[in-house]
CSV table of C-alpha atoms in Angstrom, one decimal:
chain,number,residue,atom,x,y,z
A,26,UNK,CA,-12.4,-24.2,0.6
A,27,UNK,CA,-9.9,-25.4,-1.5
A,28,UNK,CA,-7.4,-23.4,-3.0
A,29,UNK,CA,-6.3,-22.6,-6.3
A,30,UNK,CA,-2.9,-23.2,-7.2
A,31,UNK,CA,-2.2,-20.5,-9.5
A,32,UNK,CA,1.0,-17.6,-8.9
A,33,UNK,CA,1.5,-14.9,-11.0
A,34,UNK,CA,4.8,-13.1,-11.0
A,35,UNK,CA,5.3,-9.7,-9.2
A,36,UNK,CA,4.5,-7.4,-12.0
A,37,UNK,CA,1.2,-8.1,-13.2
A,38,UNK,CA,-2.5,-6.3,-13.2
A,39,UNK,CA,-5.8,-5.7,-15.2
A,40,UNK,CA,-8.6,-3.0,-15.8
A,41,UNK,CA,-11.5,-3.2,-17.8
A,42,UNK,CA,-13.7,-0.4,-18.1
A,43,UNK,CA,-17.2,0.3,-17.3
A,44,UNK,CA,-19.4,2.2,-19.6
A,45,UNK,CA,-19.9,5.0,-17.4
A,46,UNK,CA,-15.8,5.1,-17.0
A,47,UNK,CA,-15.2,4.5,-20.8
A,48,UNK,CA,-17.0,7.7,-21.6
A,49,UNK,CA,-14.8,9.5,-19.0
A,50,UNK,CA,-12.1,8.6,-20.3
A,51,UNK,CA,-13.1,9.5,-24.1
A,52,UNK,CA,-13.5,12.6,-23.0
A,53,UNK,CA,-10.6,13.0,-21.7
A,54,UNK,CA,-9.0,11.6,-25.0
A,55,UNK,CA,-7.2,15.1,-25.8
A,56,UNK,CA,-5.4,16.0,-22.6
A,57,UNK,CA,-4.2,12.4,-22.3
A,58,UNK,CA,-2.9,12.9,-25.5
A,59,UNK,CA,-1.0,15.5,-24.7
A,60,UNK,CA,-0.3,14.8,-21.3
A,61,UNK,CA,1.1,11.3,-23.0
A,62,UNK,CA,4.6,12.7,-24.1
A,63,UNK,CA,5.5,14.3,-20.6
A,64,UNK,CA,4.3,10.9,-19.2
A,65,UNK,CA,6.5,8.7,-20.8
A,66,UNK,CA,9.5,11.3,-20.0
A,67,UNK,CA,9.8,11.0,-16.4
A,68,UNK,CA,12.7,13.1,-15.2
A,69,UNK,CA,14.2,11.6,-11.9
A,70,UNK,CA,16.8,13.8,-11.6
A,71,UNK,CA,15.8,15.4,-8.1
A,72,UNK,CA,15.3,12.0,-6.9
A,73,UNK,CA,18.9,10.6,-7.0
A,74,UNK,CA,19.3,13.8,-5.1
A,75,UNK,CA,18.0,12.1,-2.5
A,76,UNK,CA,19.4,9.1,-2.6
A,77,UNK,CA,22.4,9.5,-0.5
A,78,UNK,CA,20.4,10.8,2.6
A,79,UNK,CA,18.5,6.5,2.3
A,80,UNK,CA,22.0,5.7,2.7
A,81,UNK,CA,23.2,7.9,5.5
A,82,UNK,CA,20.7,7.3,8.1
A,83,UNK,CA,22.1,5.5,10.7
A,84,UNK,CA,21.0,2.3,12.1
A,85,UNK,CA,19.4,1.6,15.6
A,86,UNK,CA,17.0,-0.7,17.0
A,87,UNK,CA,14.7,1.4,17.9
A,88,UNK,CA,14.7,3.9,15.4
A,89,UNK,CA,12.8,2.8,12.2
A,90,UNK,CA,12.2,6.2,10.0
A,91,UNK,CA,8.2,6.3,10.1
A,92,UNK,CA,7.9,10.5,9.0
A,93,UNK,CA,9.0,14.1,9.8
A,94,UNK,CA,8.3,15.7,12.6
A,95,UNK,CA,7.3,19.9,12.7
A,96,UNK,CA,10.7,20.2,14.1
A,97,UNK,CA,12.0,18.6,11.2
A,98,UNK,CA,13.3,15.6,13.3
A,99,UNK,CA,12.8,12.4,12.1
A,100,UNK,CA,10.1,10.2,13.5
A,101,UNK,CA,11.7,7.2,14.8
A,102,UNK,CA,9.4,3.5,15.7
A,103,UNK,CA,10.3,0.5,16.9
A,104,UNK,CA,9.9,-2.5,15.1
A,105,UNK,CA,6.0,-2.9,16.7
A,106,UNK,CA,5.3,-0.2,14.5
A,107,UNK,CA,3.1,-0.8,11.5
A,108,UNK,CA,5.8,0.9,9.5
A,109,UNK,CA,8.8,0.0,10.3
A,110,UNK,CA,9.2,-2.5,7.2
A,111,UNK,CA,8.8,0.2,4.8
A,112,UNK,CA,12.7,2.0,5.3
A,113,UNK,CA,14.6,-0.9,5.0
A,114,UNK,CA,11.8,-2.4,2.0
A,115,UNK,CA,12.7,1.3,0.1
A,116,UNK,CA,16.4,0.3,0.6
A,117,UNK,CA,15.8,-2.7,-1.1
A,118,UNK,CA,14.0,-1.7,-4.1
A,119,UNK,CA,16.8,0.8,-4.7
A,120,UNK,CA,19.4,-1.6,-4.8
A,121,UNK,CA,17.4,-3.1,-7.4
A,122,UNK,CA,16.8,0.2,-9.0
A,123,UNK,CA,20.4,1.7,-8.9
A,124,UNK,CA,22.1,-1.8,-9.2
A,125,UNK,CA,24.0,-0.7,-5.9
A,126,UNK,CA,24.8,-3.4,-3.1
A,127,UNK,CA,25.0,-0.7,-1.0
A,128,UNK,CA,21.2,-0.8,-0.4
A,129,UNK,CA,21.2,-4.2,-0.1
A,130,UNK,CA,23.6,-4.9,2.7
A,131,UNK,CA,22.0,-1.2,4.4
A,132,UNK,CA,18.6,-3.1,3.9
A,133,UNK,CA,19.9,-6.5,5.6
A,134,UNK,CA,21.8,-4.8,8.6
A,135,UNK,CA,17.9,-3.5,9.5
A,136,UNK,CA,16.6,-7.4,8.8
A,137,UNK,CA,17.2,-8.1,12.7
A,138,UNK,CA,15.9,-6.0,14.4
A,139,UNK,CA,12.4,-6.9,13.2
A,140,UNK,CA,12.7,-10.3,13.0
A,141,UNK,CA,10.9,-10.8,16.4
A,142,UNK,CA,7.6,-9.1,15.0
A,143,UNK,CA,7.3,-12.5,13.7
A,144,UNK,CA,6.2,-13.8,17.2
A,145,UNK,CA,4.0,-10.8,17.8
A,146,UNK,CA,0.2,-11.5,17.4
A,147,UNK,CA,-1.2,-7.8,18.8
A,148,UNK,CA,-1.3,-6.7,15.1
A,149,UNK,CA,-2.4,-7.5,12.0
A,150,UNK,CA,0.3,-5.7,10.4
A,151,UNK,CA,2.6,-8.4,9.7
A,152,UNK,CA,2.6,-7.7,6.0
A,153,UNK,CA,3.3,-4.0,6.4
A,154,UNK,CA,6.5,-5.0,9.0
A,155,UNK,CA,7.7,-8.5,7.7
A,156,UNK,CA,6.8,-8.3,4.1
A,157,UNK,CA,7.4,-5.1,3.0
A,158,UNK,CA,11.1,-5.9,4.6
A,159,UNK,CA,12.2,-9.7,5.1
A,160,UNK,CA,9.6,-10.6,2.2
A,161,UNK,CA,11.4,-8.4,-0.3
A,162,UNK,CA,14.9,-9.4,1.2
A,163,UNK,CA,14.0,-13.2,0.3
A,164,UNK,CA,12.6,-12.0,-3.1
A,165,UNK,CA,16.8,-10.8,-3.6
A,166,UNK,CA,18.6,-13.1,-1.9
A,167,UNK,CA,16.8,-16.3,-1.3
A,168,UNK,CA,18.0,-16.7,2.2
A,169,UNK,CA,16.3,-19.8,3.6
A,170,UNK,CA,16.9,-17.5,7.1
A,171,UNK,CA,14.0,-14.7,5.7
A,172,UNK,CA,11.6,-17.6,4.0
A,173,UNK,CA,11.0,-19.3,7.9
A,174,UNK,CA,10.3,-15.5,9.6
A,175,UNK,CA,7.8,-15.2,6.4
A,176,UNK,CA,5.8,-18.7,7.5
A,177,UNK,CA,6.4,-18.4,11.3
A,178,UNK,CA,4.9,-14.4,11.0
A,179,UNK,CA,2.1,-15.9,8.5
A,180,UNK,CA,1.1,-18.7,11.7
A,181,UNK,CA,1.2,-15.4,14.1
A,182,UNK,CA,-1.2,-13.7,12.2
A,183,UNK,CA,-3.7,-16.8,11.5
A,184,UNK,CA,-4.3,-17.0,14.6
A,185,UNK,CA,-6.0,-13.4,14.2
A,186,UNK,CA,-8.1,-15.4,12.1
A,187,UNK,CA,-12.2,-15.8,13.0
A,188,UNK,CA,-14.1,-18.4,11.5
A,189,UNK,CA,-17.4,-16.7,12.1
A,190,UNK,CA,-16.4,-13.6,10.6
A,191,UNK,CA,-14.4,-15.2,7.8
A,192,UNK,CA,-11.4,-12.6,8.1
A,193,UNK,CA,-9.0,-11.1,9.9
A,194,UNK,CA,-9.3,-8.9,13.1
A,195,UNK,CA,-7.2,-5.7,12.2
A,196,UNK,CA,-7.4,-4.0,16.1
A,197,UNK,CA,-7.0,-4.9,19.4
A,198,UNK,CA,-7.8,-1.2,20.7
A,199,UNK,CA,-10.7,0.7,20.4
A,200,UNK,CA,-12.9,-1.3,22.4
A,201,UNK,CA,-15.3,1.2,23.0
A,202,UNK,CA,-16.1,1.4,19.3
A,203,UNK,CA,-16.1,-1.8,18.0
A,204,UNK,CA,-15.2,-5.3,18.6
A,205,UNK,CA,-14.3,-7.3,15.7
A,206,UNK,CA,-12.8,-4.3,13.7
A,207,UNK,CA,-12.0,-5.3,9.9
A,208,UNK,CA,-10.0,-2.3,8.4
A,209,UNK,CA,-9.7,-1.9,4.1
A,210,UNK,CA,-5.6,-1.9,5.2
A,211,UNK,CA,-6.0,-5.2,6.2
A,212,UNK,CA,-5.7,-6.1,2.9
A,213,UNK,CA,-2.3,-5.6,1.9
A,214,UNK,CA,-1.3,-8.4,4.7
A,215,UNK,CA,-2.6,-11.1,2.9
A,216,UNK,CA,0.5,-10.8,0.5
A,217,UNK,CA,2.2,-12.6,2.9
A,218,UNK,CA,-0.1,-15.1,3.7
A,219,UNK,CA,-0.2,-16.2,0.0
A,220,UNK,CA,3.2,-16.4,-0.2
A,221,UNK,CA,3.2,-18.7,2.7
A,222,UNK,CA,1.7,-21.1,1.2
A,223,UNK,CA,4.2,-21.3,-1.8
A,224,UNK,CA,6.9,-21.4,0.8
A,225,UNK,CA,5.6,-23.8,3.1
A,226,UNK,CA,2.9,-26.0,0.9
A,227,UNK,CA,0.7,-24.9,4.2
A,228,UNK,CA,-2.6,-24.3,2.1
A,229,UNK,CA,-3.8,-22.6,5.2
A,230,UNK,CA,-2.2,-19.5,5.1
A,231,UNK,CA,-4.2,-19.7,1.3
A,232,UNK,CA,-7.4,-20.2,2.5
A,233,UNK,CA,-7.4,-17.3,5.4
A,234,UNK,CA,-6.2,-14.8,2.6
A,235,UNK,CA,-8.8,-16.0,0.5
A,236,UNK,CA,-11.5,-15.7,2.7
A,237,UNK,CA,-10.6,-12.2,3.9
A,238,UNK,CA,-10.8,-10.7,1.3
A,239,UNK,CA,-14.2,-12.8,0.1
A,240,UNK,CA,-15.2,-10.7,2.8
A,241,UNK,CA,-14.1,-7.5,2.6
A,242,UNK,CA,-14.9,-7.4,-1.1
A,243,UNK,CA,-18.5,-8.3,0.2
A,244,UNK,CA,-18.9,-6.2,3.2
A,245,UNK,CA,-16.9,-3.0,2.7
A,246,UNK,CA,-17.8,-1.3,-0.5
A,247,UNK,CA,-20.9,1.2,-0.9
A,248,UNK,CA,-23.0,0.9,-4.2
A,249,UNK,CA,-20.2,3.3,-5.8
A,250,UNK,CA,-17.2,1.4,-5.6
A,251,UNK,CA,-15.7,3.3,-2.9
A,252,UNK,CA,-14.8,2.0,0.5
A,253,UNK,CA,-15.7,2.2,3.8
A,254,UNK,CA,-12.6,2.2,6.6
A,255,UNK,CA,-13.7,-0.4,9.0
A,256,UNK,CA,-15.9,-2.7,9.1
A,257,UNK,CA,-17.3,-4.1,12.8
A,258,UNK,CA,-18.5,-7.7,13.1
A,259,UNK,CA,-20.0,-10.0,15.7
A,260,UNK,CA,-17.4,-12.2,16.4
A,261,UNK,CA,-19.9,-15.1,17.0
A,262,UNK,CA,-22.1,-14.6,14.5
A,263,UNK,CA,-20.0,-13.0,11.9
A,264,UNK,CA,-22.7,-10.5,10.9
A,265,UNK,CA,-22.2,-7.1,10.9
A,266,UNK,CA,-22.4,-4.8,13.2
A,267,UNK,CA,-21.3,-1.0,12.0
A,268,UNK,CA,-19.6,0.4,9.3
A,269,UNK,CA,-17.1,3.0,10.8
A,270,UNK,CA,-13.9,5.4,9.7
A,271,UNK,CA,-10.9,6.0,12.0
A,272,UNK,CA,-8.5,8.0,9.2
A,273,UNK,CA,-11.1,9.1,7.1
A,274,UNK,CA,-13.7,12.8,7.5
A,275,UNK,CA,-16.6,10.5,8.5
A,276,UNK,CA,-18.0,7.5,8.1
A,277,UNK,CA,-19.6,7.8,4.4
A,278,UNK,CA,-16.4,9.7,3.2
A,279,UNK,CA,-13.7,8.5,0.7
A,280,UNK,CA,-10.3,8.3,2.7
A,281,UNK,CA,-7.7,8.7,-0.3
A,282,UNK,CA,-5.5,6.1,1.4
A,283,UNK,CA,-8.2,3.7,2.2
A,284,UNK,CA,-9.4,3.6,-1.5
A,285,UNK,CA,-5.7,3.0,-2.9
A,286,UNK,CA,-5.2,-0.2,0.0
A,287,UNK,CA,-8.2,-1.3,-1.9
A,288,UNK,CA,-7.0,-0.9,-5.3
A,289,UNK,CA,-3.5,-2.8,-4.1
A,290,UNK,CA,-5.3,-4.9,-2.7
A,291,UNK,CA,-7.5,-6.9,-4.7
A,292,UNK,CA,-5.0,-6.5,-7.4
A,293,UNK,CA,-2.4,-8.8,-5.6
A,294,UNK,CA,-5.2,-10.7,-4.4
A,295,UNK,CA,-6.0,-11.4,-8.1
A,296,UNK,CA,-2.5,-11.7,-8.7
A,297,UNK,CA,-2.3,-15.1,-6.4
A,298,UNK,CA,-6.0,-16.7,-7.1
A,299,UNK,CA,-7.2,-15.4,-10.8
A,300,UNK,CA,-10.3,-14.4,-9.0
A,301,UNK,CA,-12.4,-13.1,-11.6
A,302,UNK,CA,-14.3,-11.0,-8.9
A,303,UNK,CA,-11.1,-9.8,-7.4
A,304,UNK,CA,-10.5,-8.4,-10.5
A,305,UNK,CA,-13.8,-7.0,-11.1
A,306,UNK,CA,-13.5,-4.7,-7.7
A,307,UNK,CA,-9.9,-3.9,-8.4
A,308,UNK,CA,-11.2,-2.2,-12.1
A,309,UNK,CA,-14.2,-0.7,-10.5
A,310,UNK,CA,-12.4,0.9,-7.5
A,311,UNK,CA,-9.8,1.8,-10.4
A,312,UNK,CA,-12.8,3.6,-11.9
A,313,UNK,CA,-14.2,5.0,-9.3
A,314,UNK,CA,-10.3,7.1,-8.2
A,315,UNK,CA,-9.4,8.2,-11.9
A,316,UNK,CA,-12.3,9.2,-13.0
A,317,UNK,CA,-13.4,10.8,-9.7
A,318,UNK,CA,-14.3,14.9,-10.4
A,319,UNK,CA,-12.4,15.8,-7.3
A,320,UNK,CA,-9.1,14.1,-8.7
A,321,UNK,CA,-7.0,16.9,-9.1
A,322,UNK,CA,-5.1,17.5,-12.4
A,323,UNK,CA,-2.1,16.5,-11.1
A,324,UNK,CA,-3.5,13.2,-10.1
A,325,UNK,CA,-2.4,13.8,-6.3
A,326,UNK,CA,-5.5,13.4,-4.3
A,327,UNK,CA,-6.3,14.9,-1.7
A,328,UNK,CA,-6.4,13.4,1.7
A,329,UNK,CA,-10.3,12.6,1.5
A,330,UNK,CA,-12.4,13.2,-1.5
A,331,UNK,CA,-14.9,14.4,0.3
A,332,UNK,CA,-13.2,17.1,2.3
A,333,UNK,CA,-15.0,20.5,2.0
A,334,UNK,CA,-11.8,22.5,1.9
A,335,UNK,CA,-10.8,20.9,-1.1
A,336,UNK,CA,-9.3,22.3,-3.2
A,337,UNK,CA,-7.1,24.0,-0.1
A,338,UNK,CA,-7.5,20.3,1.4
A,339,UNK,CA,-4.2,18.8,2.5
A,340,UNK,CA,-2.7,16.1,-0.2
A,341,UNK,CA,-1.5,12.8,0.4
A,342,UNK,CA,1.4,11.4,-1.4
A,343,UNK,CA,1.5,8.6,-0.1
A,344,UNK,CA,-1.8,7.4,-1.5
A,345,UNK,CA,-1.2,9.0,-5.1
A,346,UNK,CA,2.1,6.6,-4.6
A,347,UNK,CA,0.2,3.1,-4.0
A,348,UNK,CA,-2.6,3.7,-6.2
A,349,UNK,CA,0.6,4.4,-9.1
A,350,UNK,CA,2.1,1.0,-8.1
A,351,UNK,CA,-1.2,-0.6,-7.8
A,352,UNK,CA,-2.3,0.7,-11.3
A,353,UNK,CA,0.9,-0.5,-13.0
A,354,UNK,CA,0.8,-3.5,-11.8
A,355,UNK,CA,-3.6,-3.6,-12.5
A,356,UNK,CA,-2.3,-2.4,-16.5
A,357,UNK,CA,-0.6,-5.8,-17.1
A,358,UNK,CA,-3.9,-7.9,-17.0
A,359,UNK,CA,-6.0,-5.9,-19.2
A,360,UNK,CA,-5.9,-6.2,-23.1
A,361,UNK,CA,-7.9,-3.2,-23.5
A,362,UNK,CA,-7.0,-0.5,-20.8
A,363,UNK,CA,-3.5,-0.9,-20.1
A,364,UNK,CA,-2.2,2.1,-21.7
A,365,UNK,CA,-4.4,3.8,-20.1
A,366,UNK,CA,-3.5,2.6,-16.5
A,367,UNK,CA,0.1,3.0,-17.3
A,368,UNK,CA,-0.4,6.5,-18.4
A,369,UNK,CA,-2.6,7.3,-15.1
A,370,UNK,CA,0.0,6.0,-13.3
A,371,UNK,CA,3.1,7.5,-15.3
A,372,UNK,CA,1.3,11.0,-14.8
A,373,UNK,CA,1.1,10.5,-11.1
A,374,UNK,CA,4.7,9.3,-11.0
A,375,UNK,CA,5.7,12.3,-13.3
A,376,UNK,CA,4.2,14.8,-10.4
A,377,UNK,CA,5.9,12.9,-7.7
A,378,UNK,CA,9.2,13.5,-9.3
A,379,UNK,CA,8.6,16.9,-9.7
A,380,UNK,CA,9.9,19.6,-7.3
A,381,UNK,CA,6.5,20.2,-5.9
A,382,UNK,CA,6.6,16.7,-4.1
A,383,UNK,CA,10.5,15.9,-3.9
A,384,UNK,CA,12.6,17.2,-0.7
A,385,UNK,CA,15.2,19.5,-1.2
A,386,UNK,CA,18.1,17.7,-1.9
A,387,UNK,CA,20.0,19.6,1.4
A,388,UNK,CA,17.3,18.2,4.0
A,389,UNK,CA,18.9,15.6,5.6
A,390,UNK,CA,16.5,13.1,6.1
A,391,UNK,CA,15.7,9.7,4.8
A,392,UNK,CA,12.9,10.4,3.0
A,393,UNK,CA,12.1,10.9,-0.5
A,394,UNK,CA,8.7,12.5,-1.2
A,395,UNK,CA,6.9,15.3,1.2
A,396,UNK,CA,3.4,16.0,1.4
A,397,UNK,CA,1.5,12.8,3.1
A,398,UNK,CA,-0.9,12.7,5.3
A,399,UNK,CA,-1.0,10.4,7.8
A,400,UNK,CA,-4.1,10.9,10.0
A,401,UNK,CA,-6.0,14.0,9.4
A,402,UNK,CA,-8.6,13.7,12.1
A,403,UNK,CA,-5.7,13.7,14.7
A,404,UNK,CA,-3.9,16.3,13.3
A,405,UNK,CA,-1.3,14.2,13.2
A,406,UNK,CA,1.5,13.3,10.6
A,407,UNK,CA,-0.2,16.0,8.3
A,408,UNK,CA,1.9,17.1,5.0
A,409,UNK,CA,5.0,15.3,5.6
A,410,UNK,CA,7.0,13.0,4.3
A,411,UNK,CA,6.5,9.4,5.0
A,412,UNK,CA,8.4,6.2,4.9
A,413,UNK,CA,5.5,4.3,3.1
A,414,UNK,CA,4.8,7.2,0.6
A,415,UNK,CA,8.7,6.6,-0.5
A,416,UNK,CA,8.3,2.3,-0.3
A,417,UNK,CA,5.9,2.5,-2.9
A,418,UNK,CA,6.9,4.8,-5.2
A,419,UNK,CA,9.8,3.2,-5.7
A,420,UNK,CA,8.3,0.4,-6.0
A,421,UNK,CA,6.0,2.0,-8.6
A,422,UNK,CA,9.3,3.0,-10.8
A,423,UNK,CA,10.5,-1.0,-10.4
A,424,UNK,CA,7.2,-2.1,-11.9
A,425,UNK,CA,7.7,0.8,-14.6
A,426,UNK,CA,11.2,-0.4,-15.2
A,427,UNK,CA,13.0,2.2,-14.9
A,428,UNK,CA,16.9,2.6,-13.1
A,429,UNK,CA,18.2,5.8,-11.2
């Protein structure tokens, strides 16, 4: 397979509607109307409230902020953790965002203590940890240092890489329920397998990131658009085996989060390989969350959209906050919807900044947004802030250009 040699800065996206979503959205020509002017007003007054509590956390090796506890404690990870790149990658979207050093040099002291994931291949989360950190630190600073953690962490991960299967394995647990486990969050960790390749000239790391997601966008979506959360293939045959959930109400559900890393993620994957068909998913699972009829006004969703409790169904904030990064970044390819992406995703960003989904500015915590869920069917992490809920939406006001 050989790879195309096309990059496409940070900020860009497209949508393209479908009839079925066009007519939606006509009808909905009158609220968006007058939802427009509140839209392109975002207040984000209560969120520099909460800027000072990013700063004050203190640092320790073992103590990445991952979410809340019922006590009100923080959650603290080691760098193993699949989120421990998302504190110090807040951090450094902030200093961008405040033109503050401050955030910068917090950002950096954290660099360190994850620099060994780079070694570690029990996890396919090298883009969430190394990325979503060391990634964005090399964006800033172009230290040479951060560029060889990014291609040593991209080799670690290839070698998670099956030729059969054509993608990734995301799990190494769970062997009672699957084998070769291929999760829609697997996505997002190509973004540093793409970038690689424009660091090293290793058109590898390309062709891996290409592949997987040739795959998923094969394997993982139902007739609808939406996705399923893993996928289970036979490792020597590459076929496949089951479709299974693991965050989601059941198997055929719509896991909120799940549908947003599938939004992200063919987005950026267009971003790197003007895929036409990477683009084509990215609109339709575009479709398939804004238009949904259990979207709620406020354009939160709710933790599945299939949960029968809705609408007394637990939110999640941190998949209303990808899908508004995703969908501003998805605006900038299209020549015919991207008003109307940037509006979806001004109107989500609009309700995040609102009281109902900042913390008070007194909690002393360093986290921006509540009311995530992290893994309903445990119980666990359930309407409570998160660190990845806060990574992208700042990211989502960078992409909006906006300063606090």
């Amino acid at each position: 397979m050989k790879p195309r040699w096309i990059f496409v800065a940070l900020s860009v996206g497209l949508f393209s509607c479908s009839p079925d979503s066009q007519n939606a959205k006509e009808d909905q020509n009158t609220e968006n109307a007058s939802q427009e002017e509140v839209s392109n007003k975002l207040s984000l007054d209560l969120v520099k409230k909460r800027l000072p509590h990013m700063l004050d956390y203190k640092l320790g090796a073992e103590a990445f902020p991952r979410s809340m506890e019922p006590t009100g404690e923080v959650r603290q990870v080691p760098s193993k953790d699949w989120t421990s790149g998302f504190y110090p990658g807040s951090l450094l979207f902030l200093s961008q965002l405040t033109d503050n050093d401050q955030y910068l040099n917090k950002a950096q002291s954290w660099l360190p203590h994850i620099e060994k994931e780079q070694y570690n291949d029990k996890t396919h989360d090298m883009g969430f940890k190394v990325y979503c950190s060391i990634g964005n630190a090399y964006r800033l600073t172009n230290n040479e240092e951060y560029a060889s953690v990014i291609i040593k962490s991209a080799e670690t991960l290839s070698t998670r890489f099956n030729e059969n299967v054509g993608a990734i394995k995301s799990w190494d647990f769970g062997k009672n329920k699957w084998t070769f486990p291929v999760i829609i969050d697997n996505m997002m960790n190509l973004e540093l397998l793409f970038e690689a390749t424009k660091l090293s000239g290793d058109s590898s790391f390309y062709r891996i990131a290409d592949s997987h997601a040739s795959v998923t966008l094969q394997n993982h979506f139902r007739s609808n658009n939406s996705s399923y959360h893993v996928i289970d293939y036979d490792p020597n045959t590459g076929e496949v085996v089951n479709k299974l959930t693991h965050q989601g109400l059941n198997t055929e559900s719509s896991w909120a989060r799940g549908q947003a890393w599938g939004l992200y993620g063919f987005t950026m994957a267009y971003r790197y390989t003007q895929n036409e068909s990477y683009l084509a998913q990215a609109e339709a699972i575009a479709a398939f969350i804004t238009d949904h009829p259990r979207l709620s006004a406020d354009k939160i969703p709710y933790w599945d959209f299939d949960d029968p409790q809705i609408p007394d169904a637990p939110r999640d904030a941190s998949a209303a906050a990808v899908i508004a990064s995703a969908l501003m970044e998805l605006a900038t390819y299209s020549s015919t919807s991207h008003e109307y992406y940037e509006q979806q995703a001004s109107l989500i960003l609009e309700t995040l900044s609102s009281e109902d989904y900042v913390l008070d500015e007194n909690k002393n915590v360093p986290f921006i947004l509540n009311h995530s869920t992290g893994n309903m069917p445990k119980n666990d992490e359930v309407d409570v802030p998160m660190s990845y809920a806060d990574y992208y939406f700042l990211e989502a006001l960078l992409r909006k250009g906006v300063k606090l």
